[in-house]
PDB file of C-alpha atoms and ligand atoms in Angstrom:
ATOM      1  CA  MET A1133     156.020  25.745  70.855  1.00 82.00           C
ATOM      2  CA  GLU A1134     152.436  25.400  72.311  1.00 87.00           C
ATOM      3  CA  ASP A1135     153.176  22.795  75.490  1.00 95.00           C
ATOM      4  CA  CYS A1136     156.724  23.954  76.046  1.00 98.00           C
ATOM      5  CA  ILE A1137     157.557  25.080  79.837  1.00 98.00           C
ATOM      6  CA  PHE A1138     160.388  27.047  78.703  1.00 98.00           C
ATOM      7  CA  CYS A1139     158.325  28.540  75.375  1.00 98.00           C
ATOM      8  CA  LYS A1140     156.198  29.590  78.142  1.00 98.00           C
ATOM      9  CA  ILE A1141     158.997  30.969  80.244  1.00 98.00           C
ATOM     10  CA  VAL A1142     160.340  32.807  77.203  1.00 98.00           C
ATOM     11  CA  LYS A1143     156.561  34.504  76.382  1.00 97.00           C
ATOM     12  CA  GLY A1144     156.081  35.381  80.478  1.00 97.00           C
ATOM     13  CA  GLU A1145     153.206  33.090  80.770  1.00 97.00           C
ATOM     14  CA  ILE A1146     155.268  30.867  83.284  1.00 98.00           C
ATOM     15  CA  PRO A1147     157.587  33.802  85.287  1.00 98.00           C
ATOM     16  CA  SER A1148     160.943  33.169  85.995  1.00 98.00           C
ATOM     17  CA  LYS A1149     163.882  34.681  88.154  1.00 98.00           C
ATOM     18  CA  LYS A1150     165.680  36.216  84.603  1.00 98.00           C
ATOM     19  CA  VAL A1151     169.128  36.871  85.378  1.00 98.00           C
ATOM     20  CA  TYR A1152     169.840  37.630  81.233  1.00 98.00           C
ATOM     21  CA  GLU A1153     167.860  38.611  78.072  1.00 98.00           C
ATOM     22  CA  ASP A1154     168.139  39.608  74.618  1.00 98.00           C
ATOM     23  CA  ASP A1155     166.225  38.866  71.672  1.00 98.00           C
ATOM     24  CA  LYS A1156     167.670  35.722  70.899  1.00 98.00           C
ATOM     25  CA  VAL A1157     168.760  34.196  74.541  1.00 98.00           C
ATOM     26  CA  LEU A1158     166.972  34.238  77.951  1.00 98.00           C
ATOM     27  CA  SER A1159     168.725  33.127  80.965  1.00 98.00           C
ATOM     28  CA  PHE A1160     167.019  32.344  84.312  1.00 98.00           C
ATOM     29  CA  GLU A1161     167.462  31.077  87.545  1.00 98.00           C
ATOM     30  CA  ASP A1162     167.137  26.959  87.920  1.00 98.00           C
ATOM     31  CA  ILE A1163     163.530  26.868  90.512  1.00 98.00           C
ATOM     32  CA  ASN A1164     165.232  23.404  91.988  1.00 98.00           C
ATOM     33  CA  PRO A1165     169.006  24.588  92.393  1.00 98.00           C
ATOM     34  CA  ALA A1166     172.075  21.584  91.765  1.00 97.00           C
ATOM     35  CA  ALA A1167     174.801  24.646  93.138  1.00 97.00           C
ATOM     36  CA  PRO A1168     174.449  28.152  95.261  1.00 98.00           C
ATOM     37  CA  THR A1169     174.745  29.291  91.633  1.00 98.00           C
ATOM     38  CA  HIS A1170     172.172  27.329  89.599  1.00 98.00           C
ATOM     39  CA  ILE A1171     171.054  29.178  86.078  1.00 98.00           C
ATOM     40  CA  LEU A1172     169.812  27.936  82.621  1.00 98.00           C
ATOM     41  CA  VAL A1173     170.849  29.895  79.663  1.00 98.00           C
ATOM     42  CA  ILE A1174     168.510  29.077  76.836  1.00 98.00           C
ATOM     43  CA  PRO A1175     167.678  30.099  73.443  1.00 98.00           C
ATOM     44  CA  LYS A1176     164.145  31.470  72.513  1.00 98.00           C
ATOM     45  CA  LYS A1177     163.851  29.415  69.432  1.00 98.00           C
ATOM     46  CA  HIS A1178     162.298  26.267  70.640  1.00 98.00           C
ATOM     47  CA  ILE A1179     164.705  23.673  69.709  1.00 98.00           C
ATOM     48  CA  GLU A1180     164.005  20.326  71.172  1.00 98.00           C
ATOM     49  CA  SER A1181     167.354  18.871  72.133  1.00 98.00           C
ATOM     50  CA  LEU A1182     171.099  18.976  70.846  1.00 98.00           C
ATOM     51  CA  ASN A1183     169.746  16.078  68.224  1.00 98.00           C
ATOM     52  CA  GLU A1184     167.824  18.766  66.598  1.00 98.00           C
ATOM     53  CA  ILE A1185     170.582  21.579  66.067  1.00 97.00           C
ATOM     54  CA  THR A1186     171.001  22.395  62.234  1.00 97.00           C
ATOM     55  CA  ASP A1187     173.279  24.752  60.713  1.00 98.00           C
ATOM     56  CA  GLU A1188     171.292  27.459  61.161  1.00 97.00           C
ATOM     57  CA  ASP A1189     171.455  27.125  64.808  1.00 97.00           C
ATOM     58  CA  SER A1190     175.454  27.855  65.007  1.00 97.00           C
ATOM     59  CA  GLU A1191     175.486  31.267  65.442  1.00 97.00           C
ATOM     60  CA  ILE A1192     173.101  31.122  68.449  1.00 97.00           C
ATOM     61  CA  ILE A1193     174.896  28.236  69.994  1.00 97.00           C
ATOM     62  CA  ALA A1194     178.297  29.925  69.920  1.00 97.00           C
ATOM     63  CA  HIS A1195     176.228  33.593  71.486  1.00 98.00           C
ATOM     64  CA  ILE A1196     175.057  31.391  73.812  1.00 98.00           C
ATOM     65  CA  PHE A1197     179.024  30.517  75.207  1.00 98.00           C
ATOM     66  CA  LYS A1198     179.337  34.116  75.220  1.00 98.00           C
ATOM     67  CA  VAL A1199     176.851  34.856  77.101  1.00 98.00           C
ATOM     68  CA  CYS A1200     178.116  32.479  79.361  1.00 98.00           C
ATOM     69  CA  LYS A1201     180.738  33.814  80.215  1.00 98.00           C
ATOM     70  CA  GLU A1202     179.177  37.336  80.705  1.00 97.00           C
ATOM     71  CA  ILE A1203     176.959  35.856  83.114  1.00 97.00           C
ATOM     72  CA  ALA A1204     180.136  34.016  84.703  1.00 98.00           C
ATOM     73  CA  LYS A1205     181.026  37.878  85.664  1.00 98.00           C
ATOM     74  CA  LYS A1206     178.010  39.117  86.860  1.00 97.00           C
ATOM     75  CA  LEU A1207     177.244  36.204  89.179  1.00 97.00           C
ATOM     76  CA  ASN A1208     180.828  36.005  90.390  1.00 97.00           C
ATOM     77  CA  ILE A1209     181.430  32.904  89.435  1.00 98.00           C
ATOM     78  CA  GLN A1210     183.818  33.625  86.571  1.00 97.00           C
ATOM     79  CA  GLU A1211     186.817  33.800  89.013  1.00 96.00           C
ATOM     80  CA  GLY A1212     185.943  30.440  91.208  1.00 97.00           C
ATOM     81  CA  GLY A1213     184.737  28.656  88.360  1.00 98.00           C
ATOM     82  CA  TYR A1214     181.513  26.806  87.021  1.00 98.00           C
ATOM     83  CA  ARG A1215     180.592  23.944  85.057  1.00 98.00           C
ATOM     84  CA  ILE A1216     178.092  24.270  81.833  1.00 98.00           C
ATOM     85  CA  VAL A1217     175.757  21.296  81.274  1.00 97.00           C
ATOM     86  CA  MET A1218     173.529  19.995  78.697  1.00 98.00           C
ATOM     87  CA  ASN A1219     171.329  17.155  79.021  1.00 98.00           C
ATOM     88  CA  CYS A1220     170.085  14.950  76.321  1.00 98.00           C
ATOM     89  CA  GLY A1221     167.544  12.710  76.074  1.00 97.00           C
ATOM     90  CA  LYS A1222     166.305   9.728  78.120  1.00 97.00           C
ATOM     91  CA  ASP A1223     169.919   8.723  79.081  1.00 96.00           C
ATOM     92  CA  GLY A1224     171.773  11.906  79.732  1.00 97.00           C
ATOM     93  CA  GLY A1225     168.607  13.262  81.818  1.00 97.00           C
ATOM     94  CA  GLN A1226     166.930  16.284  79.973  1.00 98.00           C
ATOM     95  CA  GLU A1227     163.321  16.239  81.842  1.00 98.00           C
ATOM     96  CA  VAL A1228     162.457  19.410  79.532  1.00 98.00           C
ATOM     97  CA  PRO A1229     162.427  19.250  75.817  1.00 98.00           C
ATOM     98  CA  HIS A1230     163.918  22.460  74.821  1.00 98.00           C
ATOM     99  CA  ILE A1231     167.616  22.964  74.798  1.00 98.00           C
ATOM    100  CA  HIS A1232     169.048  24.600  78.067  1.00 98.00           C
ATOM    101  CA  PHE A1233     172.439  25.250  79.591  1.00 98.00           C
ATOM    102  CA  HIS A1234     173.046  24.544  83.326  1.00 98.00           C
ATOM    103  CA  MET A1235     175.449  26.733  84.756  1.00 98.00           C
ATOM    104  CA  LEU A1236     176.533  25.595  88.265  1.00 98.00           C
ATOM    105  CA  GLY A1237     179.218  27.566  90.548  1.00 98.00           C
ATOM    106  CA  GLY A1238     179.454  28.783  94.213  1.00 97.00           C
ATOM    107  CA  ARG A1239     180.992  25.723  95.129  1.00 96.00           C
ATOM    108  CA  ASN A1240     183.642  22.749  94.604  1.00 95.00           C
ATOM    109  CA  LEU A1241     181.435  20.202  91.996  1.00 95.00           C
ATOM    110  CA  THR A1242     182.581  17.194  92.121  1.00 93.00           C
ATOM    111  CA  TRP A1243     183.150  15.184  88.782  1.00 95.00           C
ATOM    112  CA  PRO A1244     182.531  12.362  87.476  1.00 93.00           C
ATOM    113  CA  PRO A1245     178.676  13.300  87.676  1.00 86.00           C
ATOM    114  CA  GLY A1246     176.379  10.586  88.661  1.00 74.00           C
TER     115      GLY A1246
HETATM  116  P1  LIG B 148     167.013  18.855  82.160  1.00 59.52           P
HETATM  117  O1  LIG B 148     166.813  17.768  83.394  1.00 59.52           O
HETATM  118  O2  LIG B 148     168.075  19.062  81.757  1.00 59.52           O
HETATM  119  O3  LIG B 148     166.324  18.976  81.410  1.00 59.52           O
HETATM  120  O4  LIG B 148     166.581  20.318  83.330  1.00 59.52           O
HETATM  121  C1  LIG B 148     165.583  20.866  83.600  1.00 59.52           C
HETATM  122  C2  LIG B 148     165.841  21.648  84.415  1.00 59.52           C
HETATM  123  O5  LIG B 148     164.505  22.827  84.435  1.00 59.52           O
HETATM  124  C3  LIG B 148     165.754  21.484  85.719  1.00 59.52           C
HETATM  125  O6  LIG B 148     166.899  21.730  86.189  1.00 59.52           O
HETATM  126  C4  LIG B 148     164.524  21.988  86.388  1.00 59.52           C
HETATM  127  O7  LIG B 148     164.917  22.448  87.977  1.00 59.52           O
HETATM  128  C5  LIG B 148     164.474  23.659  85.656  1.00 59.52           C
HETATM  129  N1  LIG B 148     163.024  23.761  85.662  1.00 59.52           N
HETATM  130  C6  LIG B 148     161.905  22.918  85.494  1.00 59.52           C
HETATM  131  N2  LIG B 148     160.774  23.928  85.418  1.00 59.52           N
HETATM  132  C7  LIG B 148     161.277  25.263  85.636  1.00 59.52           C
HETATM  133  C8  LIG B 148     160.954  26.635  85.562  1.00 59.52           C
HETATM  134  N3  LIG B 148     159.751  26.459  85.590  1.00 59.52           N
HETATM  135  N4  LIG B 148     161.530  27.494  86.156  1.00 59.52           N
HETATM  136  C9  LIG B 148     163.225  27.187  86.710  1.00 59.52           C
HETATM  137  N5  LIG B 148     163.488  26.247  86.103  1.00 59.52           N
HETATM  138  C10 LIG B 148     162.670  25.079  85.846  1.00 59.52           C
HETATM  139 ZN1  LIG B 149     160.347  25.339  74.059  1.00 59.52          ZN
END
């Protein structure tokens, strides 16, 4: 999608610190980290929010969770634990309208979130 910041990251038009990439998924460091480890995992396909996912996307969403598991291992947060968050819409705090999973770790995370 033309004006989407994460589509631009996928295309390499905006730089990112890549953590993982395959043909369907990209993961990179969050520019404004909320924890010692804070990365984003996104489908390369532009999907605006969780509200827009369809049956066709089931495979990629499942694949993203497997990728998260591998990333947790790679970044050494698997044992200590981590949190995966997806914000959806205005009240959910979604700022970038391209679906993304936040992966947070490296410190004790409080619950519930604010
Ligand atoms: P959300 O509020 O769930 O939409 O989260 C958007 C996230 O994207 C925030 O944590 C931002 O810090 C992060 N972000 C925005 N622009 C960039 C960028 N160019 N590179 C990396 N992370 C970004
Ligand atoms: Zn996009």
